[in-house]
């Protein structure tokens, strides 16, 4: 089932010189400025998705952190984690065993309530980072989290500046993309015949 693409309007400030160049680039590529900005944001998210790895265990433990369950146990590649809220304390145990890192924490206990849950959130972020971004589960999590980008990836076109320059000076044969980018559209008159 295809998900509906929902757009929202957001206003940002950009440097005046960049705005001029964005307008010029939009004309040169014959693409709307909005599309160019969205392509840049897509690339920014892909380049920085590693920062979201720390949220992996937070999402897995969401029900526990919200208080809808008082106990949770997670067993995945390289990690075993258990959390239990008794009402007065939160007990946690975990074992990390990956090819790059091993750690064992038995019988960790912190106070229950808002402060305890905030501390557990910090612990879960650290544990996820210790697991490493190469963990298959974290890779799958990131792929799913950024599905809104990957599902459109085939439509995201990275402009190959060096190829464009080589084609423009004749070092490389022109291809259809180059011809489309350099096509001049001059209307003969205002009326269509």
JSON list of C-alpha atoms in Angstrom, two decimals, residues 58-121:
[
{"chain": "A", "resi": 58, "resn": "UNK", "atom": "CA", "xyz": [13.97, 4.36, 22.94]},
{"chain": "A", "resi": 59, "resn": "UNK", "atom": "CA", "xyz": [11.52, 3.32, 20.25]},
{"chain": "A", "resi": 60, "resn": "UNK", "atom": "CA", "xyz": [11.73, -0.36, 21.24]},
{"chain": "A", "resi": 61, "resn": "UNK", "atom": "CA", "xyz": [11.10, 0.52, 24.89]},
{"chain": "A", "resi": 62, "resn": "UNK", "atom": "CA", "xyz": [8.42, 3.14, 24.20]},
{"chain": "A", "resi": 63, "resn": "UNK", "atom": "CA", "xyz": [5.67, 1.27, 26.10]},
{"chain": "A", "resi": 64, "resn": "UNK", "atom": "CA", "xyz": [7.93, 0.88, 29.13]},
{"chain": "A", "resi": 65, "resn": "UNK", "atom": "CA", "xyz": [9.02, 4.53, 29.06]},
{"chain": "A", "resi": 66, "resn": "UNK", "atom": "CA", "xyz": [5.40, 5.69, 28.78]},
{"chain": "A", "resi": 67, "resn": "UNK", "atom": "CA", "xyz": [4.43, 3.46, 31.73]},
{"chain": "A", "resi": 68, "resn": "UNK", "atom": "CA", "xyz": [1.97, 1.23, 29.86]},
{"chain": "A", "resi": 69, "resn": "UNK", "atom": "CA", "xyz": [4.09, -1.84, 30.74]},
{"chain": "A", "resi": 70, "resn": "UNK", "atom": "CA", "xyz": [6.22, -2.29, 33.85]},
{"chain": "A", "resi": 71, "resn": "UNK", "atom": "CA", "xyz": [8.59, -4.89, 32.47]},
{"chain": "A", "resi": 72, "resn": "UNK", "atom": "CA", "xyz": [10.34, -5.42, 29.15]},
{"chain": "A", "resi": 73, "resn": "UNK", "atom": "CA", "xyz": [12.95, -7.82, 27.84]},
{"chain": "A", "resi": 74, "resn": "UNK", "atom": "CA", "xyz": [14.75, -7.41, 24.53]},
{"chain": "A", "resi": 75, "resn": "UNK", "atom": "CA", "xyz": [16.95, -10.00, 22.85]},
{"chain": "A", "resi": 76, "resn": "UNK", "atom": "CA", "xyz": [18.49, -9.01, 19.53]},
{"chain": "A", "resi": 77, "resn": "UNK", "atom": "CA", "xyz": [21.81, -9.56, 17.77]},
{"chain": "A", "resi": 78, "resn": "UNK", "atom": "CA", "xyz": [24.55, -8.57, 20.21]},
{"chain": "A", "resi": 79, "resn": "UNK", "atom": "CA", "xyz": [22.21, -7.31, 22.96]},
{"chain": "A", "resi": 80, "resn": "UNK", "atom": "CA", "xyz": [20.17, -8.67, 25.82]},
{"chain": "A", "resi": 81, "resn": "UNK", "atom": "CA", "xyz": [18.33, -6.02, 27.86]},
{"chain": "A", "resi": 82, "resn": "UNK", "atom": "CA", "xyz": [15.76, -6.21, 30.64]},
{"chain": "A", "resi": 83, "resn": "UNK", "atom": "CA", "xyz": [13.97, -3.40, 32.45]},
{"chain": "A", "resi": 84, "resn": "UNK", "atom": "CA", "xyz": [11.58, -3.74, 35.39]},
{"chain": "A", "resi": 85, "resn": "UNK", "atom": "CA", "xyz": [9.73, -0.97, 37.22]},
{"chain": "A", "resi": 86, "resn": "UNK", "atom": "CA", "xyz": [8.64, -2.05, 40.70]},
{"chain": "A", "resi": 87, "resn": "UNK", "atom": "CA", "xyz": [7.01, 1.29, 41.44]},
{"chain": "A", "resi": 88, "resn": "UNK", "atom": "CA", "xyz": [9.85, 2.37, 43.73]},
{"chain": "A", "resi": 89, "resn": "UNK", "atom": "CA", "xyz": [12.86, 1.43, 41.61]},
{"chain": "A", "resi": 90, "resn": "UNK", "atom": "CA", "xyz": [13.73, 0.57, 38.04]},
{"chain": "A", "resi": 91, "resn": "UNK", "atom": "CA", "xyz": [16.04, -2.42, 37.72]},
{"chain": "A", "resi": 92, "resn": "UNK", "atom": "CA", "xyz": [18.01, -2.90, 34.53]},
{"chain": "A", "resi": 93, "resn": "UNK", "atom": "CA", "xyz": [20.43, -5.49, 33.20]},
{"chain": "A", "resi": 94, "resn": "UNK", "atom": "CA", "xyz": [22.10, -5.69, 29.85]},
{"chain": "A", "resi": 95, "resn": "UNK", "atom": "CA", "xyz": [24.77, -7.55, 27.96]},
{"chain": "A", "resi": 96, "resn": "UNK", "atom": "CA", "xyz": [26.33, -6.15, 24.81]},
{"chain": "A", "resi": 97, "resn": "UNK", "atom": "CA", "xyz": [28.43, -8.52, 22.78]},
{"chain": "A", "resi": 98, "resn": "UNK", "atom": "CA", "xyz": [29.32, -7.28, 19.31]},
{"chain": "A", "resi": 99, "resn": "UNK", "atom": "CA", "xyz": [32.46, -7.80, 17.26]},
{"chain": "A", "resi": 100, "resn": "UNK", "atom": "CA", "xyz": [33.73, -4.35, 18.31]},
{"chain": "A", "resi": 101, "resn": "UNK", "atom": "CA", "xyz": [32.41, -4.03, 21.86]},
{"chain": "A", "resi": 102, "resn": "UNK", "atom": "CA", "xyz": [31.44, -6.05, 24.93]},
{"chain": "A", "resi": 103, "resn": "UNK", "atom": "CA", "xyz": [29.92, -4.86, 28.18]},
{"chain": "A", "resi": 104, "resn": "UNK", "atom": "CA", "xyz": [28.01, -6.48, 31.01]},
{"chain": "A", "resi": 105, "resn": "UNK", "atom": "CA", "xyz": [25.77, -4.62, 33.45]},
{"chain": "A", "resi": 106, "resn": "UNK", "atom": "CA", "xyz": [24.02, -6.72, 36.09]},
{"chain": "A", "resi": 107, "resn": "UNK", "atom": "CA", "xyz": [21.52, -5.41, 38.63]},
{"chain": "A", "resi": 108, "resn": "UNK", "atom": "CA", "xyz": [21.57, -1.72, 37.86]},
{"chain": "A", "resi": 109, "resn": "UNK", "atom": "CA", "xyz": [18.97, 0.08, 39.99]},
{"chain": "A", "resi": 110, "resn": "UNK", "atom": "CA", "xyz": [17.69, 3.65, 39.85]},
{"chain": "A", "resi": 111, "resn": "UNK", "atom": "CA", "xyz": [14.77, 5.46, 41.41]},
{"chain": "A", "resi": 112, "resn": "UNK", "atom": "CA", "xyz": [11.39, 5.09, 39.72]},
{"chain": "A", "resi": 113, "resn": "UNK", "atom": "CA", "xyz": [9.28, 7.98, 38.42]},
{"chain": "A", "resi": 114, "resn": "UNK", "atom": "CA", "xyz": [10.04, 10.80, 36.01]},
{"chain": "A", "resi": 115, "resn": "UNK", "atom": "CA", "xyz": [13.67, 11.14, 37.07]},
{"chain": "A", "resi": 116, "resn": "UNK", "atom": "CA", "xyz": [14.28, 7.40, 36.74]},
{"chain": "A", "resi": 117, "resn": "UNK", "atom": "CA", "xyz": [12.69, 7.27, 33.30]},
{"chain": "A", "resi": 118, "resn": "UNK", "atom": "CA", "xyz": [14.82, 10.23, 32.17]},
{"chain": "A", "resi": 119, "resn": "UNK", "atom": "CA", "xyz": [17.93, 8.40, 33.42]},
{"chain": "A", "resi": 120, "resn": "UNK", "atom": "CA", "xyz": [16.84, 5.19, 31.66]},
{"chain": "A", "resi": 121, "resn": "UNK", "atom": "CA", "xyz": [16.38, 7.15, 28.42]}
]
